[in-house]
Tab-separated table of C-alpha atoms in Angstrom:
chain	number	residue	atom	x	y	z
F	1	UNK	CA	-52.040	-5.218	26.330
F	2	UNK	CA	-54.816	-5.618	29.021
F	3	UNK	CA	-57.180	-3.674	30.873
F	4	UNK	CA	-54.727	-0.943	32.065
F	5	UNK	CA	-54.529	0.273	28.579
F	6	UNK	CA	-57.986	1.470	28.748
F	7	UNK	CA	-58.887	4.972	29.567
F	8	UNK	CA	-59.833	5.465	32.894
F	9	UNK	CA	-62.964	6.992	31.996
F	10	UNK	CA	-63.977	3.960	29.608
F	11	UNK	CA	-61.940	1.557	32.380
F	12	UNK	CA	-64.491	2.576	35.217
F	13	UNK	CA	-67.580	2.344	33.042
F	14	UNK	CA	-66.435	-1.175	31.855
F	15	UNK	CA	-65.237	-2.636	34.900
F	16	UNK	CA	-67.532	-5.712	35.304
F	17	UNK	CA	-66.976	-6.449	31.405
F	18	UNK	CA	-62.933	-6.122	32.232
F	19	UNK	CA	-63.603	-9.025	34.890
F	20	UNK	CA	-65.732	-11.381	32.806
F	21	UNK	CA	-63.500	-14.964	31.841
F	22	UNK	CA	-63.546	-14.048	28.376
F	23	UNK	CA	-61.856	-10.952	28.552
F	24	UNK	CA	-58.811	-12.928	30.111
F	25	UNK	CA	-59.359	-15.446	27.210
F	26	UNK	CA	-59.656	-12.687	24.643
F	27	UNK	CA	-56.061	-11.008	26.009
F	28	UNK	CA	-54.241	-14.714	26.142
F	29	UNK	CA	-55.330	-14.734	22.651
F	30	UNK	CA	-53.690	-11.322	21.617
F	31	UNK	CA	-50.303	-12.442	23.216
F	32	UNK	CA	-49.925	-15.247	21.548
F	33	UNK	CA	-51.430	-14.130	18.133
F	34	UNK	CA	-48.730	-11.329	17.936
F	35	UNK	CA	-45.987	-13.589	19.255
F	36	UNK	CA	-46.504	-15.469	16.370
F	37	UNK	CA	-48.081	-12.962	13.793
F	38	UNK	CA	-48.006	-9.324	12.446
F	39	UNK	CA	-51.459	-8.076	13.893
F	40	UNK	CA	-52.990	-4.863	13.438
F	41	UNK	CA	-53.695	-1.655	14.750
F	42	UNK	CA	-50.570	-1.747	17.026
F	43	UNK	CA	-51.123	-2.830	20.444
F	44	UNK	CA	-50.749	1.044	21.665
F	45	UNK	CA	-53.730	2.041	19.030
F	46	UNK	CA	-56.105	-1.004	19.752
F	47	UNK	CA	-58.389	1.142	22.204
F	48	UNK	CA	-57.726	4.550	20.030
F	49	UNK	CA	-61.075	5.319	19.682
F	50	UNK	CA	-61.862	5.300	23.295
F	51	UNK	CA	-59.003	7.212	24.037
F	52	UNK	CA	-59.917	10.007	21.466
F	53	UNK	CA	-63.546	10.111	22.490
F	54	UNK	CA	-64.218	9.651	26.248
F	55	UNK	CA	-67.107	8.108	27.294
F	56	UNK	CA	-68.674	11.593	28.604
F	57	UNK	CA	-68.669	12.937	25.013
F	58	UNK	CA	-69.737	10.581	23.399
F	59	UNK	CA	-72.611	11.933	21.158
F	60	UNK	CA	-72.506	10.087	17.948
F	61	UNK	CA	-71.417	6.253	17.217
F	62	UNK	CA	-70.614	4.847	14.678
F	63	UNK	CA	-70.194	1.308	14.500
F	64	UNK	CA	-67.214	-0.971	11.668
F	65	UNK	CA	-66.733	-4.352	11.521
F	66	UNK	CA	-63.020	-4.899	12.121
F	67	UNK	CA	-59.263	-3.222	11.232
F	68	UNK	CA	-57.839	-2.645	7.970
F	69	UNK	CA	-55.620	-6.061	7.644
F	70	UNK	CA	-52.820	-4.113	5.364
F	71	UNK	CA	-49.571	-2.548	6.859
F	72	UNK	CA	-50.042	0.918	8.198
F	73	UNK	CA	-53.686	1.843	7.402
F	74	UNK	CA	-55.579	1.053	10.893
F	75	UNK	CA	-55.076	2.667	13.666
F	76	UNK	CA	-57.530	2.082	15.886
F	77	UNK	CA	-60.700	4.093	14.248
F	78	UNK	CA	-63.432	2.494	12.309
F	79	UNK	CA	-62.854	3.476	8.518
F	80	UNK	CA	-59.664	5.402	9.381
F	81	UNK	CA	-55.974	5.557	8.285
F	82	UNK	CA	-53.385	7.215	9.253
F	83	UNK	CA	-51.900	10.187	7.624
F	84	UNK	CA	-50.616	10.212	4.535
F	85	UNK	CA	-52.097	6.365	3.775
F	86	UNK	CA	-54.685	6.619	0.343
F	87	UNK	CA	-58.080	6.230	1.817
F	88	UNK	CA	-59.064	2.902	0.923
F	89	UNK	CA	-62.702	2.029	-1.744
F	90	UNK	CA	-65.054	2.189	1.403
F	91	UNK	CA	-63.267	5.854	3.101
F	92	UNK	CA	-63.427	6.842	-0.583
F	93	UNK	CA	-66.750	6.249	-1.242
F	94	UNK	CA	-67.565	8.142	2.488
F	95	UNK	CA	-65.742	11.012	1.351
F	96	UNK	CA	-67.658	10.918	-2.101
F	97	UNK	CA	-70.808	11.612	-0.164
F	98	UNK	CA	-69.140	13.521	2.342
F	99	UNK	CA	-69.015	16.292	-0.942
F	100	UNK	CA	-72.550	15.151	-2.171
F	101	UNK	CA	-74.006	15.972	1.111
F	102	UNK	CA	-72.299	18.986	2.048
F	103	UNK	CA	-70.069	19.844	-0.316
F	104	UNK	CA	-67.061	19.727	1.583
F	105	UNK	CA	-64.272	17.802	-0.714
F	106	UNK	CA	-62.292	14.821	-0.128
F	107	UNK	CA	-59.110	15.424	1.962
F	108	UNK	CA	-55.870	14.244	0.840
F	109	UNK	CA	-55.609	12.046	3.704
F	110	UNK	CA	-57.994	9.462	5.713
F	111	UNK	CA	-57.555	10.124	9.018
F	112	UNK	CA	-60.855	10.997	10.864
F	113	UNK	CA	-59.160	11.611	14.396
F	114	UNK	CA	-61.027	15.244	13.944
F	115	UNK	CA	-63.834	13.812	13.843
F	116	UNK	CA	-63.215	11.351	16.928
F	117	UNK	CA	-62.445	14.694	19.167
F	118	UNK	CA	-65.885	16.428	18.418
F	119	UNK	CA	-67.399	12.972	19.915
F	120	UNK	CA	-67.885	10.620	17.168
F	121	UNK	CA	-67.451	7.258	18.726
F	122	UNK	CA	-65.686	5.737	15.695
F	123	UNK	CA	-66.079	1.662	17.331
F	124	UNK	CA	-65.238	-1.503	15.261
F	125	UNK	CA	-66.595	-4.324	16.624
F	126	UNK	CA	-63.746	-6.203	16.381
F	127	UNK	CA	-60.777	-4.481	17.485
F	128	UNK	CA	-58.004	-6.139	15.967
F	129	UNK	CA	-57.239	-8.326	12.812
F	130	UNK	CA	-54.309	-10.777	11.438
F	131	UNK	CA	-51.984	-8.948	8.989
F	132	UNK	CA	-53.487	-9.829	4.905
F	133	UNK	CA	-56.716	-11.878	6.661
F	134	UNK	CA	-60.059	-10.295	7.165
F	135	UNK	CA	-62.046	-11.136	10.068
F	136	UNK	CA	-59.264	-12.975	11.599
F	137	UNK	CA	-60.094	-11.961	15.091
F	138	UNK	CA	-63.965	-12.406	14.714
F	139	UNK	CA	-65.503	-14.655	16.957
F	140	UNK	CA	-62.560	-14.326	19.595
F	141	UNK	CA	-64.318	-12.191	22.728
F	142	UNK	CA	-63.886	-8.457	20.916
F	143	UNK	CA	-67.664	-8.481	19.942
F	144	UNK	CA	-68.919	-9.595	23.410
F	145	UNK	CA	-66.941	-6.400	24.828
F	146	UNK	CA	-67.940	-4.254	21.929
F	147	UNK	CA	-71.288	-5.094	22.345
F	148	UNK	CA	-70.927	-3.724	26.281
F	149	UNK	CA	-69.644	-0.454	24.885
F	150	UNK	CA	-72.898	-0.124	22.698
F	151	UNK	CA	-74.653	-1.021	25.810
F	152	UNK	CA	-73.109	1.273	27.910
F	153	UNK	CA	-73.565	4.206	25.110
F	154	UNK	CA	-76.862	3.044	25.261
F	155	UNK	CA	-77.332	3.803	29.170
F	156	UNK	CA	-76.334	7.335	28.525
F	157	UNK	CA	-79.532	9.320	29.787
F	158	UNK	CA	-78.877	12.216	27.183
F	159	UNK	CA	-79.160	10.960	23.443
F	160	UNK	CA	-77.080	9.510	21.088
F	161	UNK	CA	-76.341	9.199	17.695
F	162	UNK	CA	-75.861	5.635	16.352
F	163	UNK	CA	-74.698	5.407	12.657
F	164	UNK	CA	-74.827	1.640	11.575
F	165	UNK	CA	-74.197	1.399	7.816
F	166	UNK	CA	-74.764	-2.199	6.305
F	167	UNK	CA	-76.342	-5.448	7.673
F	168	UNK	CA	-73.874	-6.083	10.132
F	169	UNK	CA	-73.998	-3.000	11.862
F	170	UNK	CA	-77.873	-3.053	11.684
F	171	UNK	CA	-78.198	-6.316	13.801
F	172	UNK	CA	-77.134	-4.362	17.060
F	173	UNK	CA	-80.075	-2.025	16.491
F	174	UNK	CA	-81.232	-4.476	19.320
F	175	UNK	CA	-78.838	-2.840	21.665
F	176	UNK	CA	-80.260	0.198	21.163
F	177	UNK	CA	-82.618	2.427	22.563
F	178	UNK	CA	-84.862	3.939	19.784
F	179	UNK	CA	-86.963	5.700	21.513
F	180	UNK	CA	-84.476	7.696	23.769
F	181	UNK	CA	-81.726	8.045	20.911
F	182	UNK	CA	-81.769	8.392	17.459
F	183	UNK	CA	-81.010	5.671	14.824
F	184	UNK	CA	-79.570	6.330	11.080
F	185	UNK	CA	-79.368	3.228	8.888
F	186	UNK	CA	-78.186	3.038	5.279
F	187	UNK	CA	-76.308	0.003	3.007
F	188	UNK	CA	-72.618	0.066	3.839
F	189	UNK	CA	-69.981	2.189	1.533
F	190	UNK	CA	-68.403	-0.731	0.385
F	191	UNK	CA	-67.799	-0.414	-3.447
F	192	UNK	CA	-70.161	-3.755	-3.108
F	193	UNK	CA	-72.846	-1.963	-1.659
F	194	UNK	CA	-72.419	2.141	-2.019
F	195	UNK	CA	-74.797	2.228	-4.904
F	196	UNK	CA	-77.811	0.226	-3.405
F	197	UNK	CA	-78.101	2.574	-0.752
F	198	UNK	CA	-75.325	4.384	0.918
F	199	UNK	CA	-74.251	7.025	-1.614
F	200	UNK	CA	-77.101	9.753	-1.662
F	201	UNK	CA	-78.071	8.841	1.507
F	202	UNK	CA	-77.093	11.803	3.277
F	203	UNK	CA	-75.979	10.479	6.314
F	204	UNK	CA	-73.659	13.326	7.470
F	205	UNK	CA	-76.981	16.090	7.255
F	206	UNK	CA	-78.560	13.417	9.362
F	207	UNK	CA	-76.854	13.239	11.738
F	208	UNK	CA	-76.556	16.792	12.091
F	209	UNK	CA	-80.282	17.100	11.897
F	210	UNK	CA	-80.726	14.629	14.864
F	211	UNK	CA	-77.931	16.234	16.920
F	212	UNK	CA	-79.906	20.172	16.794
F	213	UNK	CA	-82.866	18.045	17.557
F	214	UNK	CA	-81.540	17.053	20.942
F	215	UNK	CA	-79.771	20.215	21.448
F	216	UNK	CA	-76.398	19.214	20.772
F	217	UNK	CA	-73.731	21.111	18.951
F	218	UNK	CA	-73.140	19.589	15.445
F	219	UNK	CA	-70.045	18.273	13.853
F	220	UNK	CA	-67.667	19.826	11.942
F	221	UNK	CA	-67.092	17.369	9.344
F	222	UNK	CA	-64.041	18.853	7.675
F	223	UNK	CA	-60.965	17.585	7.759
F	224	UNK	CA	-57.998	19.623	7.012
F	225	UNK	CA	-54.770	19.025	5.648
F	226	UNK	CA	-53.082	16.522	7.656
F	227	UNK	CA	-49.795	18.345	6.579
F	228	UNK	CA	-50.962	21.283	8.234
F	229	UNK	CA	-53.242	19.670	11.439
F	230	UNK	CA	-51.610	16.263	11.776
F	231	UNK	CA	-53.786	13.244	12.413
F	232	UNK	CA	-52.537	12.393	15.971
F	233	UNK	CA	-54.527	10.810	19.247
């Protein structure tokens, strides 16, 4: 994996970041982590989310923490799983007030790659993890060029979106531009945290609200049977 397997949209806005001696340090440190390890998403899904929502159209982030570290759930999209994979306590808990907020019902399957083509930026900040160990990859270079993403997001002159849920998402606020784009904050869905703040928050109406604000069309936050749609890239 390496900077080739960016988009070339995302590739040209993050070319100085792609340069940078950590980057280098941060791919050395992939190579040899999966010669030796299981590591998830698979290297071809590790820059999904860029690939599924180009830089251009971006209109809404939201902002994870780091992969699912259990065989075939990530695949490169914060809170995602691929098809057919039971959405795990947190994507449970987001589909619980998915219905709550506007009464659209849980899907059978967690895959949110609809929502990633209508221009939700669905980012982790760390990009991949060690099979059975969370956080594994923290601290290796991922946030540093995660961070540049938000940053560049952040120089887009028409409004964005950003969705951080919980305390870790909230301390790149300062990245942000809150007067130019809009900001929605709650707890995160975690089943450690969902009920002291993120369930009846109504995040999903927010964001809607904040996209007609700015003049943007809104998302469609369905999500239909993946045995009928599929949950591709």
């Amino acid at each position: 994996m390496s900077a080739r397997d960016l988009p070339p949209g995302w590739r040209d806005v993050l070319k100085d970041e792609l340069a940078k001696p950590y980057f280098a340090r941060l791919q050395a440190f992939l190579k040899q982590e999966r010669a030796g390890h299981a590591v998830y998403p698979p290297e071809s899904e590790v820059y999904a989310a860029l690939r599924c929502t180009p830089f251009d159209r971006v209109k809404v982030l939201l902002l994870g923490q780091d992969p699912y570290p259990t065989a075939g759930n990530a695949h490169g999209l914060c809170f995602s799983v691929r098809e057919g994979v039971k959405p795990p306590a947190s994507l449970g808990n987001i589909f619980k007030e998915l219905q709550a907020d506007l009464g659209i019902e849980a899907p059978p399957s967690g895959c949110l790659t609809r929502w990633a083509r209508q221009g939700v930026l669905l980012l982790n900040a760390v990009l991949t993890v060690c099979a059975g160990q969370p956080n594994s990859h923290a601290g290796k270079g991922w946030e540093q060029f995660t961070d540049a993403i938000i940053r560049k997001v952040n120089e887009k002159p028409d409004p964005v979106v950003f969705v951080l849920w919980g305390g870790y998402a909230r301390k790149k606020e300062k990245l942000i531009d809150a007067v130019r784009h809009r900001i929605i904050q709650s707890a995160h869905p975690s089943p450690l945290s969902a009920n002291a703040g993120f369930l009846g928050s109504r995040p999903f109406s927010k964001i809607n609200d904040a996209l007609r604000e700015v003049g943007k069309a809104t998302i469609d936050w369905s999500l239909p049977d993946p045995k009928k749609e599929g949950c591709h890239e």
